[in-house]
mmCIF file of C-alpha atoms in Angstrom:
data_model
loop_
_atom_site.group_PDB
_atom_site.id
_atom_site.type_symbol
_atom_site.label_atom_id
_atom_site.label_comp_id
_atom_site.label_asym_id
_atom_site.label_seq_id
_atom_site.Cartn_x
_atom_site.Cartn_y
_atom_site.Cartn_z
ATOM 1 C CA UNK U 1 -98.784 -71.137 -199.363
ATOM 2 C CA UNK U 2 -95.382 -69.483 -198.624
ATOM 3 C CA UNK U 3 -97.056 -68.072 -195.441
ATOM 4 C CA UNK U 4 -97.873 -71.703 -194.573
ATOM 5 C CA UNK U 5 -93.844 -72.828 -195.364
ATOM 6 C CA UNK U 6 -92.505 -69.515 -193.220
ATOM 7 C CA UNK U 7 -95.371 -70.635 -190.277
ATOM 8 C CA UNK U 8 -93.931 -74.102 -190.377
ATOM 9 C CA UNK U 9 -90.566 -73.389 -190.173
ATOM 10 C CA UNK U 10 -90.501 -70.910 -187.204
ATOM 11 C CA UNK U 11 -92.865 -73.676 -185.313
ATOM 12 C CA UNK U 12 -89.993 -76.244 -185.897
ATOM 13 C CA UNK U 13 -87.128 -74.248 -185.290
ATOM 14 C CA UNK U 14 -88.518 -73.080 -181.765
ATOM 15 C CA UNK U 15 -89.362 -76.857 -180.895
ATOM 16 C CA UNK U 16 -85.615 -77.367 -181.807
ATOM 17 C CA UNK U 17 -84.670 -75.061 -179.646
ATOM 18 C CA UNK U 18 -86.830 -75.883 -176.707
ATOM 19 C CA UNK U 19 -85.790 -79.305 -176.987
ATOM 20 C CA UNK U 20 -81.933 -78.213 -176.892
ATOM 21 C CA UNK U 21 -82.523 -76.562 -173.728
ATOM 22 C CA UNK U 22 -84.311 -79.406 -172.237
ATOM 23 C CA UNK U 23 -81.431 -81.414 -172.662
ATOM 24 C CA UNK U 24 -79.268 -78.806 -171.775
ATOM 25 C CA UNK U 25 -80.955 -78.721 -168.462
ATOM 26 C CA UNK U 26 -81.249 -82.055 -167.509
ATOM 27 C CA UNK U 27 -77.440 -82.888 -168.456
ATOM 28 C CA UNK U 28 -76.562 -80.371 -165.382
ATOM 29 C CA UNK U 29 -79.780 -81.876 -163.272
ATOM 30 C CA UNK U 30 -77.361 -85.375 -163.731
ATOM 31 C CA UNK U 31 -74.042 -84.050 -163.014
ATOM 32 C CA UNK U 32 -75.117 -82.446 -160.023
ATOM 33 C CA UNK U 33 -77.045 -85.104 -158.784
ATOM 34 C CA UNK U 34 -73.865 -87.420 -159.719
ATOM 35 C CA UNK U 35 -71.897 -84.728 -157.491
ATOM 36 C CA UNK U 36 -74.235 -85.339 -154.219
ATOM 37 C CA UNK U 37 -73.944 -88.948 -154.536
ATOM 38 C CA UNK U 38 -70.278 -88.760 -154.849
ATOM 39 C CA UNK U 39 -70.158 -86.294 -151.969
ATOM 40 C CA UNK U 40 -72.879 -88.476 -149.771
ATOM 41 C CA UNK U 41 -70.971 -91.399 -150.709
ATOM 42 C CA UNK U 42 -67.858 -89.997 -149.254
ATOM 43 C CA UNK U 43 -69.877 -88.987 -146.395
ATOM 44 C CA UNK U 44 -71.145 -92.879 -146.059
ATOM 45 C CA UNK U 45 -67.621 -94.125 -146.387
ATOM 46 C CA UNK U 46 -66.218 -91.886 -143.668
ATOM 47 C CA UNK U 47 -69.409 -92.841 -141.159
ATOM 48 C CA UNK U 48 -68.384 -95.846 -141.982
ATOM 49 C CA UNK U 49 -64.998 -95.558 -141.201
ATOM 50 C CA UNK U 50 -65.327 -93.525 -137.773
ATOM 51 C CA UNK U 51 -67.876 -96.272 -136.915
ATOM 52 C CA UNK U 52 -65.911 -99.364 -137.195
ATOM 53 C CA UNK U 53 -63.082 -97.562 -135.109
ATOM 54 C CA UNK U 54 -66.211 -96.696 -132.535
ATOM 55 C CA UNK U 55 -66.958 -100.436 -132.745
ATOM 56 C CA UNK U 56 -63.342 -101.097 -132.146
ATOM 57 C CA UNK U 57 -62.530 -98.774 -129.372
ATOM 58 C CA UNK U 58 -65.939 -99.579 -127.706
ATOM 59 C CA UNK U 59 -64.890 -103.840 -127.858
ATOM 60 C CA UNK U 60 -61.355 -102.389 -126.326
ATOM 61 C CA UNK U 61 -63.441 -100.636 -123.443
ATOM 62 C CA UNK U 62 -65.788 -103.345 -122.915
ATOM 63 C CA UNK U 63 -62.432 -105.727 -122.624
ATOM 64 C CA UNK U 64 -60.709 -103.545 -120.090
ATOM 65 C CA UNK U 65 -63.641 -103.033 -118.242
ATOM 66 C CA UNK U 66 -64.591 -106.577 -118.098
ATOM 67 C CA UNK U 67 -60.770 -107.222 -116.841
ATOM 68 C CA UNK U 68 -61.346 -104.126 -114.203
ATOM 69 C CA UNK U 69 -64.288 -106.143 -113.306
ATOM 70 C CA UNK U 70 -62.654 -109.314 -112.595
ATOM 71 C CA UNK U 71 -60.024 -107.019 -110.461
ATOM 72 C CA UNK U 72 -62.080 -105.073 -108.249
ATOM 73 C CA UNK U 73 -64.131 -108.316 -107.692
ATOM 74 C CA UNK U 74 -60.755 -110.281 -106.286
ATOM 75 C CA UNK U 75 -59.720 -107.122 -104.648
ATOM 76 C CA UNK U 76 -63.278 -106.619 -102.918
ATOM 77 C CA UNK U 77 -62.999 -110.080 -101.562
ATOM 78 C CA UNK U 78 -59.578 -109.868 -100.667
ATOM 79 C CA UNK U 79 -60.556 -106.627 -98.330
ATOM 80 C CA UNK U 80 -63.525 -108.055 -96.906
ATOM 81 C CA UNK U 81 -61.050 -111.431 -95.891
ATOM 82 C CA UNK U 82 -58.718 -108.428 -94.300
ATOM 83 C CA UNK U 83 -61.928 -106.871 -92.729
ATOM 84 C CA UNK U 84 -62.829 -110.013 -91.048
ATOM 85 C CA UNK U 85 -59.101 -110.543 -90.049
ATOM 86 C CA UNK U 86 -58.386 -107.243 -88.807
ATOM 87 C CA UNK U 87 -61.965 -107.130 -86.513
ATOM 88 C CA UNK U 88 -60.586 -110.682 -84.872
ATOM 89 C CA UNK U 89 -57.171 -109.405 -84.584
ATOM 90 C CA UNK U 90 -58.555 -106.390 -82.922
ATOM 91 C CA UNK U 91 -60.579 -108.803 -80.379
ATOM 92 C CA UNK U 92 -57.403 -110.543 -80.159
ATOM 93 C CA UNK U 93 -55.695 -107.228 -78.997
ATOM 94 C CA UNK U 94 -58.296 -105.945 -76.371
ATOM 95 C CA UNK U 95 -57.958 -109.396 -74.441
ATOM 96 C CA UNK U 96 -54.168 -109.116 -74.326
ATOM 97 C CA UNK U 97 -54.521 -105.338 -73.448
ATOM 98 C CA UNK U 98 -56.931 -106.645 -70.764
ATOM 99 C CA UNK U 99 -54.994 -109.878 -69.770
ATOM 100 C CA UNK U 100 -51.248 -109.073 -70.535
ATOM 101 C CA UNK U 101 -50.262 -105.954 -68.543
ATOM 102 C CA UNK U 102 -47.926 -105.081 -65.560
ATOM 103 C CA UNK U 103 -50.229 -104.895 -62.724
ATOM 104 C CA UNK U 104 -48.970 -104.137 -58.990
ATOM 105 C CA UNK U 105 -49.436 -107.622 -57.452
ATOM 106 C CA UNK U 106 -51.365 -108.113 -54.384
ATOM 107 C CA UNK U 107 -48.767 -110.531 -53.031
ATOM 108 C CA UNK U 108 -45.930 -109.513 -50.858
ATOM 109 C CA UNK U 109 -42.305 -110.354 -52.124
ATOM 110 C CA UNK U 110 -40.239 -112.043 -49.794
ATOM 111 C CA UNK U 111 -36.090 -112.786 -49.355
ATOM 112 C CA UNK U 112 -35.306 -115.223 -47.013
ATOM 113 C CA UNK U 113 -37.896 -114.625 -44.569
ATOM 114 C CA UNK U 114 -37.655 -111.078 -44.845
ATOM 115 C CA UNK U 115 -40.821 -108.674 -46.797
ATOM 116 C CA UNK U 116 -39.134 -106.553 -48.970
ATOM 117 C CA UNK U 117 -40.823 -102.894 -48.717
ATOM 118 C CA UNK U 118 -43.722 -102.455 -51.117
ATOM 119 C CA UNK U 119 -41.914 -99.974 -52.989
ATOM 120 C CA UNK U 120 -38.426 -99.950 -54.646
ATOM 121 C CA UNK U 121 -36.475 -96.438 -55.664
ATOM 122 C CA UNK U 122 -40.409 -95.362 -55.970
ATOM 123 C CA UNK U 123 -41.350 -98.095 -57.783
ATOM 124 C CA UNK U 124 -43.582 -101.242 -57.175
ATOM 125 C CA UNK U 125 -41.104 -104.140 -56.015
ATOM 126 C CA UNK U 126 -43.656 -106.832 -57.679
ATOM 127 C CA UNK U 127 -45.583 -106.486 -60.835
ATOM 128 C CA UNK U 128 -47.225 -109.312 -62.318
ATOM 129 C CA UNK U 129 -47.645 -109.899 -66.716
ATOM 130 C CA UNK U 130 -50.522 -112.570 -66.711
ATOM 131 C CA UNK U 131 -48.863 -114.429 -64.518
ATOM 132 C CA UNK U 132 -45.593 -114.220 -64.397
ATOM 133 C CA UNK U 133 -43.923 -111.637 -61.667
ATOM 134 C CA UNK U 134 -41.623 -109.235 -62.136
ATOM 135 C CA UNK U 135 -39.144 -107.262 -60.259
ATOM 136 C CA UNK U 136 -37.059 -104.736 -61.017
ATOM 137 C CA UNK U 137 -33.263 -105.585 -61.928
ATOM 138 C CA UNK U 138 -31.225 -103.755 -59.160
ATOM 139 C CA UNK U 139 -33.591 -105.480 -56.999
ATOM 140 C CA UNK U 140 -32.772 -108.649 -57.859
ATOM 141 C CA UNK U 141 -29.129 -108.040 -57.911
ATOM 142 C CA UNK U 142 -29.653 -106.776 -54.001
ATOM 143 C CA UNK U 143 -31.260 -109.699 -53.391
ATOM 144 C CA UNK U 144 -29.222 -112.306 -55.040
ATOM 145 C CA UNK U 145 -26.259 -110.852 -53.937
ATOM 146 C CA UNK U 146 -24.851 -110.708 -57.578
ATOM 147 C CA UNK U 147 -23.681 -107.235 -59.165
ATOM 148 C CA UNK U 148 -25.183 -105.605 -62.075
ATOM 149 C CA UNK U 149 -23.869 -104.096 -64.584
ATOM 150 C CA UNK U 150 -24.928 -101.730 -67.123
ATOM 151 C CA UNK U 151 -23.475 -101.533 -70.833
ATOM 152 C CA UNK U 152 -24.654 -99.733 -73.787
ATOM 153 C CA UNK U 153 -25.939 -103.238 -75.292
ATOM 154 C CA UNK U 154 -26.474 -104.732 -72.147
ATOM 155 C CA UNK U 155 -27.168 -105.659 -68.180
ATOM 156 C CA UNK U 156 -24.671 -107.899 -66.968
ATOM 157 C CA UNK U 157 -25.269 -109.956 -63.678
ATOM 158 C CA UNK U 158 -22.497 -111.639 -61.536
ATOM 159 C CA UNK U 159 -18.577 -111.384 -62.382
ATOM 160 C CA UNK U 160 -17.730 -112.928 -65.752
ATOM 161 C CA UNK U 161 -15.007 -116.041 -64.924
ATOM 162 C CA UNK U 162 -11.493 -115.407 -66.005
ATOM 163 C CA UNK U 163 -10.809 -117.580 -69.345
ATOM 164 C CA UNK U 164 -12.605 -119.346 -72.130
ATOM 165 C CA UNK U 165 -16.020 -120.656 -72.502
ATOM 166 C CA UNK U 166 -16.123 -124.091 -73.242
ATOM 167 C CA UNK U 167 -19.208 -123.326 -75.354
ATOM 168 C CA UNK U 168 -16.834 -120.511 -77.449
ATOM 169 C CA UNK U 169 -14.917 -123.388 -78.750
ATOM 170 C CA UNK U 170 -15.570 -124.646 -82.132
ATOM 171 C CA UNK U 171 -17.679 -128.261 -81.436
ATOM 172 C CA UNK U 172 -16.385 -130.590 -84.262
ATOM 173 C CA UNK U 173 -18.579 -133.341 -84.394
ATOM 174 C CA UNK U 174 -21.494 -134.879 -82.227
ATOM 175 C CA UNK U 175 -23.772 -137.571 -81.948
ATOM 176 C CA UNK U 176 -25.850 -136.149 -79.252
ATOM 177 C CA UNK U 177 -29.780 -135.805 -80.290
ATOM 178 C CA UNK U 178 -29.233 -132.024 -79.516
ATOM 179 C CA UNK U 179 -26.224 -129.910 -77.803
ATOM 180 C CA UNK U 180 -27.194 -126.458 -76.180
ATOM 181 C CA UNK U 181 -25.033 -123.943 -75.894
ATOM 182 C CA UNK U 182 -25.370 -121.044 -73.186
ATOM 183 C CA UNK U 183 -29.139 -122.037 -72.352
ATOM 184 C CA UNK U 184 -30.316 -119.834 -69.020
ATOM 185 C CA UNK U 185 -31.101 -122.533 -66.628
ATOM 186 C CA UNK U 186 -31.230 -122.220 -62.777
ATOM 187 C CA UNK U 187 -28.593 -124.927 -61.140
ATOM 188 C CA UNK U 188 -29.252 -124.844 -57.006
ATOM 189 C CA UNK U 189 -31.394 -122.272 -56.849
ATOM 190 C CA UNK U 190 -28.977 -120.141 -58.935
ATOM 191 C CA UNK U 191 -29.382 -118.505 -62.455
ATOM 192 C CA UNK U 192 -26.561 -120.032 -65.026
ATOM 193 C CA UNK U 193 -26.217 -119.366 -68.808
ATOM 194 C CA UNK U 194 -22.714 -120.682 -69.769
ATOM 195 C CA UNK U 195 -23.682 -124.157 -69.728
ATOM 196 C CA UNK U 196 -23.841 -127.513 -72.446
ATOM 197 C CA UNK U 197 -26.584 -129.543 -72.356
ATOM 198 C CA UNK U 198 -25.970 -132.979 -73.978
ATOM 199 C CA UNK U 199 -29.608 -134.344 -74.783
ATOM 200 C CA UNK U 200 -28.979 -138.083 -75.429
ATOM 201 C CA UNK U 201 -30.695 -141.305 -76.076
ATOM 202 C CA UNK U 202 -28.536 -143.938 -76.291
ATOM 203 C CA UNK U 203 -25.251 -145.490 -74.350
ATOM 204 C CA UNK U 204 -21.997 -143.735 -75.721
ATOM 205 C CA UNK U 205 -23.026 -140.822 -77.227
ATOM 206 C CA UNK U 206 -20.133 -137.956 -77.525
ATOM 207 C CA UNK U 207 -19.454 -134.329 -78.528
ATOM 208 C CA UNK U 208 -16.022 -133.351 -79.707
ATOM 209 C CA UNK U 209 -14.164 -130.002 -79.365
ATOM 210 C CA UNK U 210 -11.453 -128.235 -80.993
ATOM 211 C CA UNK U 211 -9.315 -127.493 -78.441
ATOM 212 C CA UNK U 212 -5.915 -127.363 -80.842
ATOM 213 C CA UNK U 213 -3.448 -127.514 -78.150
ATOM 214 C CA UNK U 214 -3.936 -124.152 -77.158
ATOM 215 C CA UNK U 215 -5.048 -124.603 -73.325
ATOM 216 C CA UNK U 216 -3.869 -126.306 -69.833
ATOM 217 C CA UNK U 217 -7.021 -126.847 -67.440
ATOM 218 C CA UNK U 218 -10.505 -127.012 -67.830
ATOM 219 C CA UNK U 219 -13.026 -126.626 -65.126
ATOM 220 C CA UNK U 220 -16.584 -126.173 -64.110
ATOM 221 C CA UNK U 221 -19.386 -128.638 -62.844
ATOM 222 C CA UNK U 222 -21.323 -131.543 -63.784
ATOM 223 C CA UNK U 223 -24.974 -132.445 -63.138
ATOM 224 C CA UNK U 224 -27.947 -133.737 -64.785
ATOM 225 C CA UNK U 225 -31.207 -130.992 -65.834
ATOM 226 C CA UNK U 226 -33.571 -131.481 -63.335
ATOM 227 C CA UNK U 227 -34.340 -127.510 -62.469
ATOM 228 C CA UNK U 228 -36.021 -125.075 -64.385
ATOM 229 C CA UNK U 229 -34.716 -123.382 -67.874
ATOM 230 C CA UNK U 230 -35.172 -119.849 -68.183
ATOM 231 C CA UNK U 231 -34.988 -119.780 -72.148
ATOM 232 C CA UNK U 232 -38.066 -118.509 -73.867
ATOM 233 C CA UNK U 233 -39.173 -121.376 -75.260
ATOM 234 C CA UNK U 234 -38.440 -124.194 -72.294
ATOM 235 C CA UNK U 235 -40.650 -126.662 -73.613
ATOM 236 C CA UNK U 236 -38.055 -128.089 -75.485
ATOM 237 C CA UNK U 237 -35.657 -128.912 -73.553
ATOM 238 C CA UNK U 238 -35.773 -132.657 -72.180
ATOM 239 C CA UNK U 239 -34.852 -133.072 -68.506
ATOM 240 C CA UNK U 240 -33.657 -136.388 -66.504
ATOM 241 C CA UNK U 241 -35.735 -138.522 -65.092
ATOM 242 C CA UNK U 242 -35.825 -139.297 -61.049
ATOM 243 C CA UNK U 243 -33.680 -142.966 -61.918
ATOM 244 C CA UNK U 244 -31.178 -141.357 -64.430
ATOM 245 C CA UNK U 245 -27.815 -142.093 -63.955
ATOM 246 C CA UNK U 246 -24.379 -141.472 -66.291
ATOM 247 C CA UNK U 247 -20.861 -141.415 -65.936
ATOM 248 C CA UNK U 248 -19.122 -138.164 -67.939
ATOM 249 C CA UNK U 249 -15.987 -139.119 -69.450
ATOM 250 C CA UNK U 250 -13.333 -136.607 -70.751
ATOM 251 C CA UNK U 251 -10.824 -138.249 -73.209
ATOM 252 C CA UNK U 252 -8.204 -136.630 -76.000
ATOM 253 C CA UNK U 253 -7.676 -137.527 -79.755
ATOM 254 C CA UNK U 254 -5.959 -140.271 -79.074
ATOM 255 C CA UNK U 255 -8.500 -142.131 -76.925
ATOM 256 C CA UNK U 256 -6.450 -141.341 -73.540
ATOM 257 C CA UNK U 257 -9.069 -141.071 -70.732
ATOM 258 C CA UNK U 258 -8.627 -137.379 -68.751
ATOM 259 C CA UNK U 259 -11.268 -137.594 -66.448
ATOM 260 C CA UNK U 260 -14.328 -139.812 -65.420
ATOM 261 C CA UNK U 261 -17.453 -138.575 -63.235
ATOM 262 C CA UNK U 262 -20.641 -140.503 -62.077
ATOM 263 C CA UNK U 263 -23.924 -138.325 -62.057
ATOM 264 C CA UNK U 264 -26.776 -139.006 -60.325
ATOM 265 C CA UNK U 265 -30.126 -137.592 -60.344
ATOM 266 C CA UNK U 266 -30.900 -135.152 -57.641
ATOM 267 C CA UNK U 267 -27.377 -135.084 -56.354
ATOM 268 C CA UNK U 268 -25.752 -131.742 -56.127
ATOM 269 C CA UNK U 269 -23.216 -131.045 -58.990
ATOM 270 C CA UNK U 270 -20.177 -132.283 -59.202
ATOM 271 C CA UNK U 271 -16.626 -130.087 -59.561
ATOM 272 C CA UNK U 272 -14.213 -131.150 -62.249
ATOM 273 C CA UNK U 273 -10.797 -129.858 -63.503
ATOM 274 C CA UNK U 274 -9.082 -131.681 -65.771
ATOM 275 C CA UNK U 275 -5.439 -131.264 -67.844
ATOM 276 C CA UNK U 276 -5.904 -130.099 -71.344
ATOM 277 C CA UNK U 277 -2.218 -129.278 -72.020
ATOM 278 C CA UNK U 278 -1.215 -130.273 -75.950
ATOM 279 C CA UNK U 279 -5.096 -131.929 -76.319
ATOM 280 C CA UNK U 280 -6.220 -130.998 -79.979
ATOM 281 C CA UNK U 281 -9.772 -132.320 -79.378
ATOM 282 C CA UNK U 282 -11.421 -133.163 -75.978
ATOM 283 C CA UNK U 283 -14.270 -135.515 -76.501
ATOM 284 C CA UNK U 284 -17.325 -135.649 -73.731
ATOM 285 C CA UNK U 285 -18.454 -139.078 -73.440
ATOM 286 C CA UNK U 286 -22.467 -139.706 -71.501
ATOM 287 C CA UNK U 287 -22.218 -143.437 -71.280
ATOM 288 C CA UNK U 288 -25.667 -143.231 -69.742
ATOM 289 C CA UNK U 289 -28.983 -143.913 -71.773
ATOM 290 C CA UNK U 290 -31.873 -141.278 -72.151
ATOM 291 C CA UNK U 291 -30.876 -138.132 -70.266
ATOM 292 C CA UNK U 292 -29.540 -134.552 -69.938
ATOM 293 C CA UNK U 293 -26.172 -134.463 -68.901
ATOM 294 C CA UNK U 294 -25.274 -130.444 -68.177
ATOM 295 C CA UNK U 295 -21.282 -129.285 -67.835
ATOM 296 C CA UNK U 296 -22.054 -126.264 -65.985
ATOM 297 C CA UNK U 297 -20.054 -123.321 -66.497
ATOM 298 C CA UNK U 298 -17.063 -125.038 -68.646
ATOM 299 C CA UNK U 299 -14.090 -122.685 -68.203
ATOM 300 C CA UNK U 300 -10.476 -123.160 -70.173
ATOM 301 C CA UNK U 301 -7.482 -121.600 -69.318
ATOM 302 C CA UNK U 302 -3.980 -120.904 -70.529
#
């Protein structure tokens, strides 16, 4: 019996103890486990985290790169526009190259009556640009008869008139369609740039300049445009018609009548000089209609 009791116990109290250490066991199993979950938790959030700025950086990329898109495309079209443009402009080039040269002309220059030698201080006499000719500027002076003068900013032909262009004067006031000032024109045969042209079309018309009583004479020519104008653009100049006709009138402030001239077309110019002495403003009167009146070479003196 007591063996039984003493058998009994020692049966129960390892069963306790077996069961205490199970527990034991499984209570570190759990906190363990509960440790990896935290840790792979962490783990998770921080993937997470690094993800969503991934997601974000990769939408910022995609955005610029759709924008760099969008850029090279207009650029790409924009250099095959300057592709296309730059092949035509080089056509364009090779045909001037080709067509707008100096070439030695096959044509003989000639000065009244006389063939000027082929060659000029060892150059050709007559070159031709398209087709315009050329000759060189000492040349021309020999020929013309008119000196030339070299400056550092310029060549100067002919012997500059003592006094003051009318065309330096201030012009106060005009009703003229258009006034031009110094415009190369030949007059006879000769080459002239310190005319006014008064381009008109209707009876009356006037220019007025501001003399202020500081000159005694004026002088120069008168003559309608009927010859050529040497200015680079010459289409725009108008020129008078074969049954123009127009009287210049020269009058001061006051209305007091200084000089009167008839012009005809074709005629040969006509030479003026009129007193200026105490006139503040000399007014130029075209009572003609339609035409180009020119005061050639307008010179004022003291």
């Amino acid at each position: 019996m007591n063996k039984w009791i003493i058998a009994s116990l020692v049966s129960s109290l390892t069963f306790g103890v077996m069961q205490t250490s199970t527990v034991e066991a499984s209570s570190k199993e759990v906190s363990k486990l509960k440790k990896e979950k935290a840790t792979l938790q962490k783990q998770l959030a921080d993937e997470k985290k690094k993800t969503k700025k991934s997601e974000t950086a990769y939408k910022t990329l995609q955005g610029q790169h759709e924008n760099l898109s969008k850029s090279y495309k207009s650029l790409d079209s924009k250099y095959k526009k300057i592709q296309i443009e730059n092949e035509s402009n080089k056509k364009k080039v090779k045909e001037l190259s080709v067509a707008y040269r100096l070439l030695t002309s096959s044509k003989s220059l000639v000065s009244d009556g006389v063939k000027v030698d082929g060659k000029y201080d060892g150059k050709e006499s007559l070159l031709m640009f398209g087709k315009t000719a050329y000759v060189p500027l000492q040349l021309f002076a020999n020929i013309s008869g008119l000196p030339l003068k070299e400056t550092t900013n310029s060549f100067e032909f002919g012997t500059p008139a003592s006094g003051t262009p009318l065309s330096a004067v201030h012009m106060s006031a005009s009703s003229f369609n258009h006034v031009y000032q110094n415009e190369p024109i030949t007059i006879m045969g000769k080459l002239n740039n310190q005319s006014i042209l008064l381009e008109g079309y209707w009876p009356n018309e006037f220019a007025t300049f501001s003399l202020n009583s500081n000159y005694k004479k004026l002088k120069g020519q008168l003559s309608l445009l009927t010859e050529e104008a040497l200015s680079d653009n010459p289409k725009y100049l108008a020129y008078a018609q074969t049954d123009d006709e127009t009287n210049i009138v020269f009058s001061d402030n006051n209305g007091k009548e200084l000089g009167r001239y008839n012009l005809v077309f074709g005629a040969d110019p006509i030479d003026f000089e009129i007193d200026v002495t105490n006139v503040k403003g000399l007014r130029v009167t075209a009572e003609g209609k339609s035409t180009v009146s020119t005061i050639i070479s307008p010179i004022l003196t003291k």
